Coordinates of C-alpha atoms in Angstrom, one line a residue:
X665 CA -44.4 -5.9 13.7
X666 CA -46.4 -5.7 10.3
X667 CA -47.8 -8.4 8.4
X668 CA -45.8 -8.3 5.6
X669 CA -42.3 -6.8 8.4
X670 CA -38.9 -6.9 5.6
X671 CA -36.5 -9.9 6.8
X672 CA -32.8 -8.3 7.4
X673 CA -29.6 -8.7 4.9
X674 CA -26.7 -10.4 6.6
X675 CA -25.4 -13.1 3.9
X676 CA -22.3 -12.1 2.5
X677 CA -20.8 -14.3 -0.9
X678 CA -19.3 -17.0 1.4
X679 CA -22.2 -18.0 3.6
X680 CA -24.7 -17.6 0.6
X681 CA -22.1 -19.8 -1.3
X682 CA -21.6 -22.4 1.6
X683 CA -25.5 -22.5 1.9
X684 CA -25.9 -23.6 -1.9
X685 CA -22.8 -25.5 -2.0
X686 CA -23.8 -27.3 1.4
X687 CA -27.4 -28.0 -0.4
X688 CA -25.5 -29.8 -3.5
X689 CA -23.7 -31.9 -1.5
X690 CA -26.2 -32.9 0.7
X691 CA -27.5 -36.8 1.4
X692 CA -27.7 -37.2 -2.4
X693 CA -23.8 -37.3 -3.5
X694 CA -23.7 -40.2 -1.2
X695 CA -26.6 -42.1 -2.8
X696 CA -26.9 -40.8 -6.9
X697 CA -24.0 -42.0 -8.7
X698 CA -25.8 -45.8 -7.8
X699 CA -29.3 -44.8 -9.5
X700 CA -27.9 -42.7 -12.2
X701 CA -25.1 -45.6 -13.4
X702 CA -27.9 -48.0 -13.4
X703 CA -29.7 -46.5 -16.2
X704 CA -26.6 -44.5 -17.9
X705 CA -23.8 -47.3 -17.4
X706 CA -20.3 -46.0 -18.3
X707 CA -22.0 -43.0 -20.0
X708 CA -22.4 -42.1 -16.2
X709 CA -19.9 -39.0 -16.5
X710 CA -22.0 -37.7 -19.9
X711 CA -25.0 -37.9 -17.5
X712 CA -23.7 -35.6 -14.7
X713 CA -22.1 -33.2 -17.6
X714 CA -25.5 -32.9 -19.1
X715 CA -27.5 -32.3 -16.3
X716 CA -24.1 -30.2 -15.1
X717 CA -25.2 -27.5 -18.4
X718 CA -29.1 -27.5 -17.8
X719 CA -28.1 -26.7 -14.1
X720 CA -25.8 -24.1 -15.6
X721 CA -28.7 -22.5 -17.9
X722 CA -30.6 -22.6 -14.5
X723 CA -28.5 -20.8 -12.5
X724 CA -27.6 -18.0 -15.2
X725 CA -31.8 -17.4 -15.2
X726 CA -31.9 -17.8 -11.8
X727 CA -28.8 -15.0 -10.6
X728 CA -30.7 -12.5 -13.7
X729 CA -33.8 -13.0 -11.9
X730 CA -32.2 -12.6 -8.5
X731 CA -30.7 -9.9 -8.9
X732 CA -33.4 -8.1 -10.3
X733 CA -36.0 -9.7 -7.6
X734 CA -34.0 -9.3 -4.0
X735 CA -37.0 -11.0 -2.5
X736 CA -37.4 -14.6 -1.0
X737 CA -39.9 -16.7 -2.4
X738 CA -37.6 -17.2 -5.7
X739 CA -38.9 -18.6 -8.8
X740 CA -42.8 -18.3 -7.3
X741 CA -41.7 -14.4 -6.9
X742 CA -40.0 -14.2 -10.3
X743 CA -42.6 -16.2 -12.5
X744 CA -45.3 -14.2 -10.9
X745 CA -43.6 -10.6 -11.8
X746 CA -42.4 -11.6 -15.2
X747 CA -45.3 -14.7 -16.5
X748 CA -48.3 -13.7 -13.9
X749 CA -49.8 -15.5 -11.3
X750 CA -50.4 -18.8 -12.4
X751 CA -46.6 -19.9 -13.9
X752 CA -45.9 -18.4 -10.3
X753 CA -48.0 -20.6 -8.3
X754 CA -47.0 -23.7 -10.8
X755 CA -43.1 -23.2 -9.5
X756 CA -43.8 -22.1 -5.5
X757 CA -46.3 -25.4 -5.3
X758 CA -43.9 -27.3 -7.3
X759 CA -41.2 -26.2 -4.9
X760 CA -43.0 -26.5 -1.7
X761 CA -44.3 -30.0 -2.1
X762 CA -41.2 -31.3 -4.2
X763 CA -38.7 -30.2 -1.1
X764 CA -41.3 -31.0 1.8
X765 CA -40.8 -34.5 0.6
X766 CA -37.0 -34.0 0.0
X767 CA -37.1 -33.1 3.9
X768 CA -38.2 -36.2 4.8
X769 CA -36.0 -37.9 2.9
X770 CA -33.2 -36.1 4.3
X771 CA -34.2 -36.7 7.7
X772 CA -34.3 -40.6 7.2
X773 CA -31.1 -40.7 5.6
X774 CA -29.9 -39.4 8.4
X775 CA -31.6 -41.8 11.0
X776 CA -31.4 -44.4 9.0
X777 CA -27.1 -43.8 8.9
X778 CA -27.5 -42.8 12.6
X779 CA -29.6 -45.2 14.5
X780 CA -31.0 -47.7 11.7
X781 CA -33.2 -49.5 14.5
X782 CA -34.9 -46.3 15.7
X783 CA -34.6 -44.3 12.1
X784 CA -38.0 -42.5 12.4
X785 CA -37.6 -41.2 15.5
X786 CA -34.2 -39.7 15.0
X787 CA -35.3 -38.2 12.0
X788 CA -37.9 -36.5 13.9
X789 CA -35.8 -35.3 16.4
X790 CA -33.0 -33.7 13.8
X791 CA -36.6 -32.1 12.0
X792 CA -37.0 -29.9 15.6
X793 CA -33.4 -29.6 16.0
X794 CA -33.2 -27.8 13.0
X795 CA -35.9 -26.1 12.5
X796 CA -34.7 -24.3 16.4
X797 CA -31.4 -23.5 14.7
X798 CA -33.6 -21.9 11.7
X799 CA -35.8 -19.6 14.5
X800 CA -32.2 -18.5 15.8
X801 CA -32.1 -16.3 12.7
X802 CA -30.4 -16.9 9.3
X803 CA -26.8 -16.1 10.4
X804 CA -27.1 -19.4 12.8
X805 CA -28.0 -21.0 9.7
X806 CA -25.4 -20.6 8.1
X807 CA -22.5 -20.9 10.4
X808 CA -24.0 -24.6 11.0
X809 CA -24.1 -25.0 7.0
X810 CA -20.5 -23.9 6.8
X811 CA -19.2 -26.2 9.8
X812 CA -21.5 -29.2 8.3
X813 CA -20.1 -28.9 4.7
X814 CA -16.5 -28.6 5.9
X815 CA -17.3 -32.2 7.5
X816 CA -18.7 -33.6 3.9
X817 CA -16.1 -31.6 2.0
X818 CA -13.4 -34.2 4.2
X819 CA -15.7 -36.9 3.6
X820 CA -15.5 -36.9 0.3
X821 CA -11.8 -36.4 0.3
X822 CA -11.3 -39.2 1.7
X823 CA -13.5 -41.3 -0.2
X824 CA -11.6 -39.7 -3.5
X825 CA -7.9 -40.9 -1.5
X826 CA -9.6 -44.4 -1.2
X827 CA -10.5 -44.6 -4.8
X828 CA -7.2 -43.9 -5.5
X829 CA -4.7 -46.3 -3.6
X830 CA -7.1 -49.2 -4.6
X831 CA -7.0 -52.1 -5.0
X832 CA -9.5 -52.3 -7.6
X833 CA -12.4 -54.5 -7.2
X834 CA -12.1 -57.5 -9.7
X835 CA -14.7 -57.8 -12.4
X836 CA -16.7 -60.5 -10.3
X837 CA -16.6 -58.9 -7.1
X838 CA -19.4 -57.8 -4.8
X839 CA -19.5 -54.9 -2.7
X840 CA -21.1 -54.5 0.6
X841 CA -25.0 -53.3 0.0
X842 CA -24.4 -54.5 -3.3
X843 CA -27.4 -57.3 -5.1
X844 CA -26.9 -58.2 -8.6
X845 CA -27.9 -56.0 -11.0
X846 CA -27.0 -54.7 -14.4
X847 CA -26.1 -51.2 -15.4
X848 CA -28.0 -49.1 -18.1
X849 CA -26.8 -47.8 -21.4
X850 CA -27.2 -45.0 -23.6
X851 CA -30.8 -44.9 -23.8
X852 CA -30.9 -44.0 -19.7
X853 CA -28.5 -41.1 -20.6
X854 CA -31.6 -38.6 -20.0
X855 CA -33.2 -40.3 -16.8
X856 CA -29.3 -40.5 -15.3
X857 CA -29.2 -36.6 -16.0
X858 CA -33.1 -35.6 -14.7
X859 CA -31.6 -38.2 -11.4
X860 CA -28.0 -35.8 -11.2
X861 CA -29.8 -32.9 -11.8
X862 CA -31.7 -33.4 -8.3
X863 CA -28.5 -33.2 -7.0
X864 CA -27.4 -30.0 -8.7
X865 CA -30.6 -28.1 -7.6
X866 CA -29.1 -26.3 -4.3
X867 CA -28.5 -22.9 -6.1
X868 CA -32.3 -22.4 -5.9
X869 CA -31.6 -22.0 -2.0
X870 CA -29.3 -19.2 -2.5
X871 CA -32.4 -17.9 -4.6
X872 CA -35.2 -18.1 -2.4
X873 CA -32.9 -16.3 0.2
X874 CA -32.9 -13.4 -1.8
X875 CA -34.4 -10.9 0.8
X876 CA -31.4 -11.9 3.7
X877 CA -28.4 -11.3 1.0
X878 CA -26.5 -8.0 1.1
X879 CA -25.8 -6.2 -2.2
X880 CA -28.1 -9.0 -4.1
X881 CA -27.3 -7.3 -7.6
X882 CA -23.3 -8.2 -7.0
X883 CA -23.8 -11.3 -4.2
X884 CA -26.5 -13.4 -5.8
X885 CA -24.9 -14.1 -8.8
X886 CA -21.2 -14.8 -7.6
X887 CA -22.9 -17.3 -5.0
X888 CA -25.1 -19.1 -7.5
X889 CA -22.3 -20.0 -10.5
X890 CA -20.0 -20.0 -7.6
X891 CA -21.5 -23.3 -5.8
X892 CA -22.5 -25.0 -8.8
X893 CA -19.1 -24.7 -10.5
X894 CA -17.7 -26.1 -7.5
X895 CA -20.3 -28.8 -6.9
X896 CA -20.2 -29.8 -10.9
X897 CA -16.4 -30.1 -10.3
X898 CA -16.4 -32.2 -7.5
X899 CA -19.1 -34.7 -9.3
X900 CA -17.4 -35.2 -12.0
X901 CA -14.2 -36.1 -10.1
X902 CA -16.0 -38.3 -7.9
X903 CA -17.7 -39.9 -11.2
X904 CA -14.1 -40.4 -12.7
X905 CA -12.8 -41.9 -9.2
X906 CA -15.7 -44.2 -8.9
X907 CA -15.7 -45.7 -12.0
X908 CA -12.0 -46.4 -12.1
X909 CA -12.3 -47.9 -9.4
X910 CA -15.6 -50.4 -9.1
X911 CA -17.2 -52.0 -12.0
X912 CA -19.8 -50.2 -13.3
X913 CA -22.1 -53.2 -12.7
X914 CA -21.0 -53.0 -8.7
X915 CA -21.7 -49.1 -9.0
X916 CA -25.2 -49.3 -10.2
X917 CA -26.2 -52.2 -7.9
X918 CA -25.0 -50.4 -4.3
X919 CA -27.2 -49.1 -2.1
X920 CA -24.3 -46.9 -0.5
X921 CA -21.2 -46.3 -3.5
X922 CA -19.1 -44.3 -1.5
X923 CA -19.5 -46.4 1.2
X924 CA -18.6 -49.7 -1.0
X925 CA -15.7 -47.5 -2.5
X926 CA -13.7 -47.2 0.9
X927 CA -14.8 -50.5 1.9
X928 CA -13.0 -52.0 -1.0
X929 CA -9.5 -50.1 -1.1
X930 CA -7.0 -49.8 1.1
X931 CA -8.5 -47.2 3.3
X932 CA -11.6 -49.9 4.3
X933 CA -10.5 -49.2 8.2
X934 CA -12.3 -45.5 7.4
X935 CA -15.4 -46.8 6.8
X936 CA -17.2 -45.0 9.7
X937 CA -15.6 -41.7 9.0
X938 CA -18.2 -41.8 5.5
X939 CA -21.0 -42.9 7.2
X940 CA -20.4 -39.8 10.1
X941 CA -19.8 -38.0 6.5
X942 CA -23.3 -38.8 4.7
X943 CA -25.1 -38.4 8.2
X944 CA -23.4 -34.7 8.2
X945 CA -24.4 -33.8 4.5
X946 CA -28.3 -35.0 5.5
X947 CA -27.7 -32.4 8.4
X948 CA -26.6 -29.9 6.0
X949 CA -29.5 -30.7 3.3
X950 CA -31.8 -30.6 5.6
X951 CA -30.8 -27.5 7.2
X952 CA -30.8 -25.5 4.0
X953 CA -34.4 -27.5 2.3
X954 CA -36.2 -26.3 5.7
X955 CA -35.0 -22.5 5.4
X956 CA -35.7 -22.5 1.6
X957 CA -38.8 -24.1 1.9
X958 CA -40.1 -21.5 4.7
X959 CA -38.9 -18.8 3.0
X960 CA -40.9 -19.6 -0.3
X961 CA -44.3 -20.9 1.9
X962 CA -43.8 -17.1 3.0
X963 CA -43.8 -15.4 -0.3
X964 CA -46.6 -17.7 -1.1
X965 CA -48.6 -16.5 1.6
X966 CA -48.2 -12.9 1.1
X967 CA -49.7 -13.4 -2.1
X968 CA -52.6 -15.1 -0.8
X969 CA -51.9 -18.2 -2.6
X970 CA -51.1 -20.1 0.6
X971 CA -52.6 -18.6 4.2
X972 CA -52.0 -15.6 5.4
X973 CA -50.2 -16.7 8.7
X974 CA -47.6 -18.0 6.7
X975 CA -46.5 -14.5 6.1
X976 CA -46.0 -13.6 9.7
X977 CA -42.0 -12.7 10.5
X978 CA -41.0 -11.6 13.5
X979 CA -39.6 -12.6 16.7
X980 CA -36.2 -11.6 19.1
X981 CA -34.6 -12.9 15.1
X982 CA -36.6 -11.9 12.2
X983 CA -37.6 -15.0 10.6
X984 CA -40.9 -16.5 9.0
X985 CA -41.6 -18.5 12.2
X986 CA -45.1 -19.6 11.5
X987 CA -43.7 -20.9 7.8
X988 CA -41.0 -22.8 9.5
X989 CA -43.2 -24.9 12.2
X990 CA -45.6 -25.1 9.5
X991 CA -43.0 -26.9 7.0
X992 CA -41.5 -28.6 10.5
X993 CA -44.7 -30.0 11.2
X994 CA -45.7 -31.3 7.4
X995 CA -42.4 -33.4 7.1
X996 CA -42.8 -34.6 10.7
X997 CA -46.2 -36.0 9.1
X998 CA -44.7 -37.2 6.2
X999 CA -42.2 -39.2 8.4
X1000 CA -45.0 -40.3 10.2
X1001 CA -47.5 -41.9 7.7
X1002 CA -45.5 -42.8 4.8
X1003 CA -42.3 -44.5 3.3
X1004 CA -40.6 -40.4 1.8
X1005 CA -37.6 -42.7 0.3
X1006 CA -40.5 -43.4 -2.6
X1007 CA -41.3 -39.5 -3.2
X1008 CA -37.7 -38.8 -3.5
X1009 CA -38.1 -39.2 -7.4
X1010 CA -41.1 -36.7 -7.6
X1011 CA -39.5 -34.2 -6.6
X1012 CA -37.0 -34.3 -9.4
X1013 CA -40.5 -33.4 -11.5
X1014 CA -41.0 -30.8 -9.3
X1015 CA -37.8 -29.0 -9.3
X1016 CA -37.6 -29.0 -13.2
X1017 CA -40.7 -27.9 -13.7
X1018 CA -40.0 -25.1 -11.4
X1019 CA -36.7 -24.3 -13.2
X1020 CA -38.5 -24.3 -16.5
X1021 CA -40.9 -21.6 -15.1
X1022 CA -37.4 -19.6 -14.0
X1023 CA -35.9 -20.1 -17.6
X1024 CA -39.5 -18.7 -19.1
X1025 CA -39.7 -16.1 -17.1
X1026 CA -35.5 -15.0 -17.6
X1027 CA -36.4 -15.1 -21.6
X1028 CA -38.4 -12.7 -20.9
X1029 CA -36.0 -9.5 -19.1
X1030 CA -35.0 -6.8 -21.3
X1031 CA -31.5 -5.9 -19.7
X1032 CA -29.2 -8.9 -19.5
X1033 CA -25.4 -9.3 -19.0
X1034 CA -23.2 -10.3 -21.7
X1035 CA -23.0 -13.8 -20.2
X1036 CA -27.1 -14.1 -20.1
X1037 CA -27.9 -14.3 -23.9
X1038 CA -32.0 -15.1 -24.6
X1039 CA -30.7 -18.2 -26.4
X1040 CA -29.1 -20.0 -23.1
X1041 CA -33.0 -19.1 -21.5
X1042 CA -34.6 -21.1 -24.2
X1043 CA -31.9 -24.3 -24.0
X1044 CA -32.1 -23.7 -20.3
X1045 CA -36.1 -24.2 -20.4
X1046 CA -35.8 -27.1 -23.4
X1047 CA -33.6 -29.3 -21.1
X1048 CA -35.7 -28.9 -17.5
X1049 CA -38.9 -30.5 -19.9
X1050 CA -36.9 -32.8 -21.6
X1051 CA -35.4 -34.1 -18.5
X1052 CA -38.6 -33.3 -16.8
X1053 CA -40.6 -35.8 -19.2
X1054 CA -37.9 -38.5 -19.3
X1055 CA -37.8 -39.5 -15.7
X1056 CA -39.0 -42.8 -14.4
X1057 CA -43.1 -42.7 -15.4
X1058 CA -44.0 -42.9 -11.5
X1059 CA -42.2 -39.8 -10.6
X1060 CA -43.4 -37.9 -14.0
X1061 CA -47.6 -39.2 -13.1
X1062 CA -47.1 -38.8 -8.9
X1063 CA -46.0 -35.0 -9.3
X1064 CA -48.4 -34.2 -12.0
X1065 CA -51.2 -35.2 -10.0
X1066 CA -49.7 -33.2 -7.3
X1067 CA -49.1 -30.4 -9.0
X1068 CA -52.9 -30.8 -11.0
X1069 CA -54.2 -31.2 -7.2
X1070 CA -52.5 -27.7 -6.2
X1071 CA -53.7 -25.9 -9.8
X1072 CA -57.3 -26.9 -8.8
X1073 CA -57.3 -26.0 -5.5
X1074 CA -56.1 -22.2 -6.2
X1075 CA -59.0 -21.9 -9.2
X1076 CA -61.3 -23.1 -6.6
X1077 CA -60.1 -20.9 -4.5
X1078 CA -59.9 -17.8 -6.6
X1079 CA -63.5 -18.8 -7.4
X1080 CA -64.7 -18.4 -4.0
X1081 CA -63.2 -15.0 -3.5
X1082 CA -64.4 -13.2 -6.4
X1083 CA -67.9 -14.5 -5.2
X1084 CA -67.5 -13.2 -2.2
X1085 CA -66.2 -9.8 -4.0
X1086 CA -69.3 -9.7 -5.8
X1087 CA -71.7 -10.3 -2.6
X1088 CA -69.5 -7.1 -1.2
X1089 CA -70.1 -5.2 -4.4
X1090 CA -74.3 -5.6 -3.9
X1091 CA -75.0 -5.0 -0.7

């Protein structure tokens, strides 16, 4: 084994599809459309189209940059080779930190849908469960991500039959979770879209994965616009069904829509079959945020910008084991000490800024397809700081300290080593 030993290609375009595709329809289908009517109102549907075209912007850079880059680590890989170090550190750090917390977030969902009394400590468990199936090798992954979104593919079917029988939910209603509230209007178009786009954001898996694809130049591509087309498709449909069928003031006041949506129709005796649903797609999220996350702490690490043991891959399955108990451990902490439901919003910062770094660093490629023009770079990076800027002021100031907190730590570091450098060159 090396320090820096190659990890093997066995993803094909399904399972690289399924893995993106089972990341965009994790936890957060079952939980966004609440959040995002409450500041968009009925402009919901203009919200998720929006963020649907900065996602698509995205995932153009991201398949040019993929399939130039085979490597995992994505955007912290590309921004390095393509902007230098530092726009490469500011999308791995934004990465790392935004989806550690998104792990923990995903985990509680889950515990929350499974046992609500002993929440934590389910979450916990599905954290170690997981991150075994990970060290089982990538090919285990995604199997489980295929058999997982088949479950929330269902789920959601059935919630879309529900919202069609009806019966509709009178104006004055209330739906189960529901408190009285009062959806948004145009003005919250933007937030609604930086809130959809977090949902959208799965692609980047297929990304960081880079170095397990086979034939990356023809796979990588075909996955990425492959799962977001079907992922934007299925949001939208859902957004149609939803709003047909529950006032918009009901929709932006649930806690649980799709949940409220079944419990009001005809279909209300299927209740548990969403619930097994969202518990399945925080499974699937989960699965595919731990791998992604590993896989970029790697890169990080053989670049010295996070430690070296993070680098380490080997084992009976070649995997970044060290990376993965490392991440494993971090969101077990964060279930640990601190209410993750709150950070969920940061890391919609931190994902855009990262995509901003991808779109920059895209702009910058000489060859390009006919489908990649230098213009859909620029709107792409234009939209992740707009949408970026306009989220909710405690998500925009928690991640900018976190990501300040990182940028400082590096120069500090960096600082130290050429000192040391110096004290070699004397003696």
């Amino acid at each position: 084994m090396t320090k820096h030993q190659q990890l093997q290609r066995r993803l094909g375009v399904a399972d690289a599809t399924a893995i993106g595709l089972g990341s965009m329809l994790g936890a957060g289908v079952f939980v966004v459309f609440a959040p995002a009517a409450r500041l968009a109102g009925g402009l919901l549907l203009v919200a998720i189209a929006l963020a649907g075209a900065v996602a698509y912007c995205n995932a153009v850079a991201s398949a040019q940059l993929a399939a130039r880059y085979p490597q995992s680590g994505g955007t912290y890989i590309y921004g390095r080779k393509q902007l230098g170090e530092w726009p490469g550190f500011l999308a791995g750090w934004g990465f790392v930190t935004g989806k550690s917390a998104s792990c923990a977030a995903m985990a509680l969902t889950f515990g929350q849908y499974v046992a609500p009394g002993y929440a934590t400590a389910v979450a916990i468990a599905a954290v170690a469960a997981l991150t075994g199936v990970n060290l089982l090798g990538i090919t285990r992954t995604a199997l489980l991500t295929r058999i997982l979104l088949a479950i929330v593919l269902a789920t959601l079917a059935f919630v879309a039959a529900a919202s069609i029988v009806g019966p509709h939910v009178a104006d004055g209603g209330t739906a189960s979770g529901a408190v009285s509230g009062q959806a948004g209007n145009g003005w919250g178009i933007l937030p609604a879209a930086g809130l959809v786009f977090f949902a959208f954001a799965g692609y980047a898996r297929i990304a960081t994965l880079g170095e397990e694809v086979k034939d990356p130049e023809r796979v990588i591509p075909r996955a990425v616009l492959g799962a977001l087309a079907a992922a934007l498709a299925i949001y939208l449909l859902l957004g149609v069904l939803l709003l047909a069928h529950l006032p918009v003031q009901i929709l932006a006041a649930s806690t649980a829509p799709l949940l409220d949506a079944v419990e009001q129709s005809r279909l209300a005796a299927g209740a548990p079959v969403v619930q097994a649903g969202a518990a399945a797609a925080s499974l699937g999220a989960l699965l595919a945020l731990i791998t992604g996350v590993g896989r970029t702490a790697m890169a990080m690490a053989r670049e010295r910008d996070l430690p070296g043991p993070l680098a380490r891959v080997g084992g009976r399955h070649p995997v970044p084991a060290t990376a993965e108990l490392a991440v494993a451990a971090v969101v077990v902490l964060l279930l640990l000490t601190m209410d993750v439901l709150t950070v969920v919003g940061f890391s919609s910062f931190g994902v855009l800024l990262y995509y901003a770094v991808a779109n920059a660093a895209a702009f910058t490629l000489r060859d390009r397809p006919r489908h990649a023009p230098k213009w859909l770079n620029a709107a792409g990076l234009a939209g992740c700081l707009v949408l970026a800027f306009t989220l909710p002021a405690a998500s925009v100031l928690g991640m900018a300290a976190v990501m300040a907190a990182g940028l400082a730590g590096r120069a500090v570091v960096l600082a130290f080593r050429k000192r040391g450098f110096r004290k070699r060159r004397l003696r």
